[in-house]
Coordinates of C-alpha atoms in Angstrom, one line a residue:
M3 CA 0.0 0.0 0.0
T4 CA 1.3 3.4 -0.9
D5 CA 1.7 6.2 1.7
E6 CA -1.2 8.0 0.1
S7 CA -3.4 4.9 0.3
E8 CA -2.4 4.3 3.9
R9 CA -3.3 8.0 4.7
I10 CA -6.7 7.6 3.0
V11 CA -7.5 4.3 4.8
Q12 CA -6.5 5.8 8.1
A13 CA -8.9 8.7 7.6
A14 CA -11.7 6.2 7.1
I15 CA -10.6 4.2 10.2
D16 CA -10.5 7.4 12.2
G17 CA -14.1 8.1 11.2
E18 CA -15.2 4.6 12.0
M19 CA -13.7 4.7 15.4
E20 CA -15.3 8.0 16.1
L21 CA -18.7 6.6 15.2
L22 CA -18.1 3.8 17.7
D23 CA -17.3 6.3 20.5
P24 CA -20.3 6.7 22.8
A25 CA -19.7 10.4 23.3
V26 CA -19.8 10.9 19.5
R27 CA -22.8 8.8 19.1
A28 CA -24.6 10.9 21.7
S29 CA -23.9 14.0 19.5
P30 CA -26.4 14.2 16.7
A31 CA -24.5 17.0 15.0
R32 CA -21.3 15.0 14.9
V33 CA -23.1 11.8 13.7
L34 CA -24.6 13.8 10.9
E35 CA -21.1 15.0 9.9
L36 CA -19.8 11.4 9.7
L37 CA -22.8 9.8 8.0
D38 CA -23.4 10.3 4.3
P39 CA -26.9 11.8 3.6
E40 CA -27.5 8.6 1.5
F41 CA -26.2 6.3 4.3
T42 CA -27.8 2.9 4.8
E43 CA -27.0 0.0 7.1
I44 CA -28.0 -3.6 7.4
G45 CA -27.4 -4.3 11.0
A46 CA -26.4 -7.5 12.7
S47 CA -30.0 -7.8 13.7
G48 CA -31.1 -7.9 10.0
R49 CA -32.7 -4.5 10.4
R50 CA -32.2 -1.8 7.7
W51 CA -31.2 1.6 9.0
D52 CA -30.9 5.1 7.5
V53 CA -29.6 8.4 8.9
E54 CA -32.9 9.3 10.5
S55 CA -33.3 5.9 12.3
I56 CA -29.7 6.0 13.5
L57 CA -30.2 9.4 15.0
T58 CA -33.4 8.4 16.7
V59 CA -31.5 5.5 18.4
T60 CA -28.3 7.3 19.2
S61 CA -29.9 10.5 20.5
G62 CA -32.3 8.5 22.6
G63 CA -29.7 7.7 25.2
S64 CA -29.4 4.0 24.3
V65 CA -25.6 4.1 23.8
A66 CA -23.8 2.8 26.9
S67 CA -20.8 5.0 27.6
E68 CA -19.4 2.6 30.2
S69 CA -19.0 -0.2 27.7
P70 CA -17.4 0.9 24.5
V71 CA -17.4 -1.5 21.5
E72 CA -14.2 -3.6 21.4
V73 CA -12.7 -3.6 17.9
S74 CA -10.0 -5.9 16.5
E75 CA -8.7 -7.0 13.1
M76 CA -9.4 -3.6 11.5
S77 CA -8.2 -3.4 7.9
G78 CA -9.0 -1.3 4.9
V79 CA -8.5 -0.9 1.2
V80 CA -9.0 1.9 -1.3
L81 CA -11.5 0.6 -3.9
A82 CA -11.5 3.6 -6.1
P83 CA -10.5 7.3 -5.8
G84 CA -12.5 8.6 -2.8
V85 CA -13.9 5.2 -1.8
V86 CA -12.6 3.0 1.1
H87 CA -13.8 -0.4 2.3
L88 CA -13.2 -1.3 6.0
T89 CA -13.6 -4.6 7.7
Y90 CA -13.2 -5.5 11.4
F91 CA -14.5 -7.6 14.2
A92 CA -16.6 -5.9 16.9
D93 CA -17.6 -7.1 20.3
D94 CA -20.4 -5.0 21.9
Q95 CA -21.0 -6.4 25.4
G96 CA -21.0 -10.0 24.1
R97 CA -22.7 -9.3 20.8
R98 CA -20.0 -10.2 18.4
A99 CA -20.1 -9.4 14.7
W100 CA -17.9 -8.9 11.6
R101 CA -18.5 -5.4 10.3
S102 CA -18.0 -3.9 6.9
S103 CA -18.2 -0.2 6.0
L104 CA -17.9 1.8 2.8
W105 CA -16.6 5.4 3.2
R106 CA -16.6 8.0 0.5
L107 CA -14.9 11.4 0.3
T108 CA -17.3 14.3 -0.1
E109 CA -17.0 18.0 -0.2
T110 CA -17.1 18.0 3.6
G111 CA -14.7 15.1 4.2
W112 CA -14.9 11.4 4.7
R113 CA -18.4 10.0 5.4
M114 CA -19.8 6.5 5.9
Y115 CA -22.0 5.6 3.0
F116 CA -22.8 2.0 3.9
H117 CA -22.4 -0.4 6.8
Q118 CA -23.2 -4.0 7.5
G119 CA -22.9 -6.3 10.5
T120 CA -22.9 -10.1 10.4
P121 CA -23.3 -11.8 13.7
T122 CA -20.8 -14.5 14.7
G123 CA -20.5 -17.0 17.5

């Protein structure tokens, strides 16, 4: 991976880690800055999410600040100019899932465009 690719992937990783931070998730303004307006997610539950439904959940105080999500095996690749694919393993208080995100570069910076979680044992 080139230095430029590493820098781009790191920008997406930084955004992903921010979205996993309970303090950030409790800030609707910051969540809106990190999610693409066309964002969609297929959660580990099988539920489909969009920006509005994510904001409803995160601003409702359901994010536990005392138990942050544990992340491992984070990796990323530049798929095309301005598009990064991340994969990682997440353990959220015993709910374990492989996660995959697509980030795209917009006029306002890197934003998550798509996210999927697949439960694992």
